[in-house]
């Protein structure tokens, strides 16, 4: 397995190279530049032109790309023209916020989705199953931003159970119990919003897998031997049905690490998704290119991570 993992990692190199080249070309063809937003009636055009020359905007594209990718390999993605700090520092700060939100969201998704999917599949066509399926259809039809606004209004403004923006209240001392509890409190509402919608696909897939597994020959054989139905579910049906769900875990985690644009924007949560939107609106190309490259890398890692999880869950499966 280790040889396959190393081989897959080597294959990522040309994939990331092609991705970085496409990102750079598309960014250079976007209208305007980062200095466009600095132009005001009082701005000296000569000063803007001087900044463009210093940034190498008039160099040949391949020279600009070589300089950019060389610096990127060293962890230097340039300076954010909007936030006035290094892009790597900015992404590190926002990425940490998104990581904790993603971690809590994934935990809530699987804590809710697996029991609901198992119950729906085991008690097929009962009132419980129909209720779970109905909820899945409704949650699938509701747009993310609509549910986020509903949760924000009800639990944030009306009931005031949760904070409505930010990651921690101002004035709390870093490192204290109150500080970490407040950060967790800020995470709960956006994480619950994502989990309410994120369970839909997993519930439906797990329900279908369990219903299909109940008709398989190995289940009938186990029942004919007198094995109790509870053991049949725990030792055979449940374990086999979880395999596809385990494969989704890698993509779920890496997708969330990119940041949920709608959730982070609506809840005012300073994560990667919100940073990406703000960077596009302000034409902060150094941040945009770094984030898109990071998203592409996370997608490739997610694919590999899913294969590794599958091989761990079921030793019969080997990564090819």
XYZ file of C-alpha atoms in Angstrom:
320
model
C 0.000 0.000 0.000
C 2.855 2.369 0.798
C 4.257 1.991 -2.713
C 0.873 2.931 -4.155
C 0.587 5.956 -1.877
C 4.036 7.177 -2.921
C 3.157 6.606 -6.583
C -0.070 8.578 -6.201
C 1.822 11.413 -4.522
C 4.301 11.521 -7.399
C 1.422 11.690 -9.884
C 0.108 14.724 -7.995
C 3.185 16.730 -9.023
C 2.308 17.118 -12.752
C -1.369 17.513 -11.825
C -0.568 20.412 -9.497
C 1.764 21.912 -12.103
C -0.982 21.943 -14.754
C -3.462 23.284 -12.220
C -1.109 26.074 -11.141
C -0.509 27.062 -14.765
C -4.233 27.232 -15.517
C -4.874 29.229 -12.332
C -2.136 31.714 -13.185
C -3.311 32.206 -16.777
C -6.945 32.707 -15.762
C -5.960 35.137 -13.026
C -3.891 37.197 -15.443
C -6.827 37.374 -17.865
C -9.256 38.673 -15.253
C -10.191 42.343 -15.777
C -8.320 44.908 -13.725
C -5.556 44.234 -11.225
C -5.067 44.501 -7.447
C -4.046 48.144 -7.779
C -7.269 49.145 -9.519
C -9.059 49.354 -6.182
C -6.444 51.826 -4.919
C -7.345 54.405 -7.545
C -9.252 57.406 -6.195
C -9.577 61.004 -7.454
C -6.666 61.921 -5.168
C -4.418 59.044 -6.290
C -1.383 59.845 -8.359
C -1.560 57.623 -11.503
C 2.222 57.601 -11.649
C 2.357 55.979 -8.222
C -0.022 53.213 -9.304
C 2.057 52.638 -12.409
C 5.182 52.449 -10.274
C 3.575 49.789 -8.067
C 2.642 47.750 -11.140
C 6.206 47.875 -12.416
C 7.563 46.835 -9.012
C 5.139 43.902 -8.933
C 6.358 42.768 -12.367
C 2.993 43.169 -14.076
C 4.641 44.078 -17.370
C 7.085 41.172 -17.450
C 6.405 38.319 -19.908
C 3.783 35.919 -18.560
C 6.215 32.996 -18.306
C 8.606 35.124 -16.239
C 5.757 36.116 -13.934
C 4.651 32.481 -13.646
C 8.154 31.245 -12.895
C 8.624 33.863 -10.174
C 5.193 33.082 -8.699
C 5.512 29.297 -8.650
C 9.101 29.448 -7.341
C 8.027 31.613 -4.437
C 4.914 29.459 -3.879
C 7.039 26.324 -3.502
C 8.845 28.138 -0.699
C 5.553 29.029 0.983
C 5.604 32.634 -0.235
C 2.407 33.515 -2.113
C 3.090 37.215 -2.043
C 1.375 40.035 -0.243
C -2.361 40.567 0.114
C -3.127 43.994 -1.316
C -6.386 44.142 0.647
C -5.273 42.939 4.084
C -1.685 44.250 3.840
C -0.140 41.048 5.215
C 1.539 37.989 3.731
C -0.887 35.640 1.958
C 0.532 32.583 3.745
C -0.051 34.266 7.117
C -3.583 35.272 6.143
C -4.500 31.789 4.900
C -2.943 30.246 8.011
C -5.155 32.351 10.284
C -8.333 31.794 8.298
C -7.488 28.149 7.627
C -7.275 27.404 11.346
C -10.768 28.846 11.861
C -12.125 26.776 8.977
C -10.390 23.646 10.293
C -12.206 23.789 13.640
C -15.518 24.536 11.953
C -14.970 21.651 9.525
C -13.991 19.231 12.279
C -17.098 19.962 14.328
C -19.304 19.846 11.217
C -17.978 16.426 10.156
C -18.476 15.031 13.667
C -22.072 16.281 13.775
C -22.807 15.033 10.254
C -21.728 11.464 10.978
C -23.211 11.407 14.484
C -26.595 12.288 12.946
C -26.428 10.607 9.544
C -25.302 7.107 10.526
C -28.016 6.426 13.150
C -30.724 7.935 10.923
C -29.572 5.946 7.878
C -29.405 2.693 9.852
C -32.844 3.205 11.389
C -34.399 4.110 8.025
C -32.882 1.050 6.336
C -33.655 -1.413 9.120
C -37.246 -0.289 9.638
C -38.056 0.161 5.981
C -41.518 1.539 5.090
C -42.420 2.251 8.710
C -43.495 5.660 9.976
C -39.966 6.222 11.263
C -38.465 5.463 7.862
C -40.953 7.692 6.057
C -40.273 10.551 8.488
C -36.515 10.310 7.949
C -36.933 10.144 4.162
C -39.274 13.141 4.250
C -36.740 15.135 6.245
C -34.033 14.164 3.756
C -36.094 15.380 0.813
C -36.945 18.656 2.549
C -33.351 19.350 3.613
C -32.128 18.486 0.120
C -34.519 21.028 -1.398
C -33.639 23.876 0.990
C -30.728 26.043 -0.244
C -27.858 26.402 2.202
C -28.153 30.160 2.527
C -31.920 29.948 3.242
C -31.473 27.494 6.137
C -28.515 29.512 7.424
C -30.647 32.682 7.498
C -33.480 30.811 9.252
C -31.135 29.387 11.911
C -29.444 32.759 12.357
C -32.756 34.527 12.853
C -34.308 31.945 15.198
C -31.359 30.804 17.309
C -29.202 33.899 16.990
C -31.515 36.903 17.070
C -34.840 35.691 18.476
C -33.758 33.135 21.077
C -30.202 34.521 21.414
C -28.806 31.101 22.201
C -25.753 31.546 19.985
C -23.498 34.399 18.814
C -24.341 35.770 15.372
C -20.836 36.516 14.056
C -17.116 36.194 14.689
C -15.103 33.441 16.371
C -14.740 34.756 19.937
C -16.001 37.671 21.998
C -13.699 40.662 22.412
C -12.012 40.977 25.785
C -11.584 37.307 26.667
C -8.083 36.305 27.690
C -6.454 33.857 25.295
C -5.816 30.396 26.736
C -8.458 30.495 29.439
C -11.344 28.035 29.757
C -13.807 30.843 29.057
C -11.922 31.711 25.851
C -12.063 28.171 24.433
C -15.680 27.692 25.497
C -16.615 30.922 23.725
C -14.859 29.785 20.537
C -16.779 26.504 20.702
C -20.013 28.426 21.293
C -19.366 30.497 18.148
C -18.783 27.294 16.170
C -21.965 25.499 17.151
C -24.588 27.358 15.113
C -22.764 27.333 11.737
C -21.717 23.693 12.306
C -25.301 22.675 13.148
C -26.515 24.455 10.015
C -24.106 22.553 7.811
C -24.836 19.244 9.546
C -28.591 19.709 9.054
C -28.047 19.729 5.299
C -24.911 17.604 5.034
C -26.528 14.437 6.373
C -28.957 14.100 3.442
C -26.732 12.244 0.998
C -25.217 9.951 3.629
C -28.627 9.029 5.112
C -30.085 8.140 1.728
C -27.015 6.210 0.619
C -26.748 4.258 3.875
C -30.471 3.492 3.853
C -30.232 2.129 0.303
C -27.155 0.041 1.135
C -28.832 -1.532 4.170
C -32.035 -2.325 2.265
C -29.977 -3.915 -0.495
C -27.811 -5.856 1.984
C -30.878 -7.427 3.633
C -31.607 -9.324 0.403
C -28.078 -10.717 -0.006
C -27.354 -14.435 0.306
C -24.929 -14.073 3.223
C -27.684 -12.460 5.307
C -30.135 -15.234 4.479
C -27.491 -17.829 5.344
C -26.777 -16.159 8.676
C -30.479 -16.067 9.522
C -30.923 -19.717 8.534
C -28.207 -20.632 11.033
C -30.229 -19.068 13.801
C -28.067 -15.979 14.322
C -30.128 -13.224 15.994
C -31.107 -10.344 13.740
C -29.283 -7.838 15.936
C -25.998 -9.682 15.392
C -26.684 -9.999 11.675
C -27.035 -6.221 11.475
C -23.972 -5.431 13.606
C -21.604 -8.046 12.132
C -22.654 -8.167 8.495
C -25.137 -5.611 7.177
C -23.925 -2.558 9.079
C -20.225 -3.203 8.462
C -20.615 -3.760 4.713
C -22.966 -0.804 4.304
C -20.451 1.557 5.907
C -17.801 0.979 3.234
C -19.111 3.560 0.734
C -19.758 6.022 3.583
C -16.129 5.653 4.698
C -15.024 6.501 1.167
C -16.978 9.764 1.311
C -15.170 10.835 4.479
C -12.034 11.970 2.668
C -13.929 14.167 0.222
C -16.179 15.497 2.998
C -13.247 16.615 5.120
C -11.242 18.185 2.294
C -14.344 19.860 0.895
C -15.113 21.434 4.245
C -11.523 22.560 4.690
C -12.049 24.746 1.646
C -14.621 26.620 3.676
C -18.358 26.902 3.156
C -18.872 30.186 1.323
C -22.532 30.611 2.223
C -22.278 29.565 5.866
C -19.141 31.547 6.642
C -20.462 34.637 4.874
C -23.924 34.601 6.482
C -22.614 33.871 9.977
C -19.777 36.375 9.615
C -17.284 33.607 10.358
C -13.755 34.580 9.233
C -12.756 31.392 7.442
C -11.404 30.383 4.049
C -14.764 30.559 2.279
C -15.415 34.129 3.371
C -11.833 35.072 2.494
C -12.269 33.654 -1.014
C -15.405 35.723 -1.673
C -13.875 38.916 -0.298
C -10.717 38.388 -2.351
C -12.689 38.022 -5.571
C -14.685 41.164 -4.865
C -11.526 43.160 -4.095
C -9.523 41.578 -6.955
C -6.847 40.404 -4.550
C -5.251 38.061 -7.104
C -2.418 36.855 -4.884
C -4.960 35.488 -2.385
C -7.268 34.088 -5.093
C -4.518 32.114 -6.853
C -3.192 30.751 -3.552
C -6.652 29.629 -2.403
C -7.603 27.960 -5.699
C -4.277 26.123 -5.749
C -4.879 25.028 -2.159
C -8.402 23.812 -3.021
C -7.016 21.756 -5.907
C -4.380 20.232 -3.652
C -6.992 19.374 -1.018
C -9.144 17.664 -3.665
C -6.254 15.439 -4.743
C -5.408 14.646 -1.118
C -9.079 13.873 -0.428
C -9.139 11.312 -3.211
C -6.053 9.581 -1.838
C -7.355 9.818 1.730
C -10.626 8.132 0.731
C -8.758 5.212 -0.837
C -6.645 4.799 2.291
C -9.727 4.800 4.512
C -11.379 2.168 2.308
C -8.350 -0.100 2.563
C -8.294 0.267 6.364
C -12.016 -0.387 6.804
C -11.990 -3.423 4.520
C -8.626 -5.244 4.233
C -9.939 -7.054 1.159
C -9.752 -3.780 -0.734
C -6.335 -2.794 -2.009
C -5.453 0.536 -3.587
C -4.597 0.052 -7.208
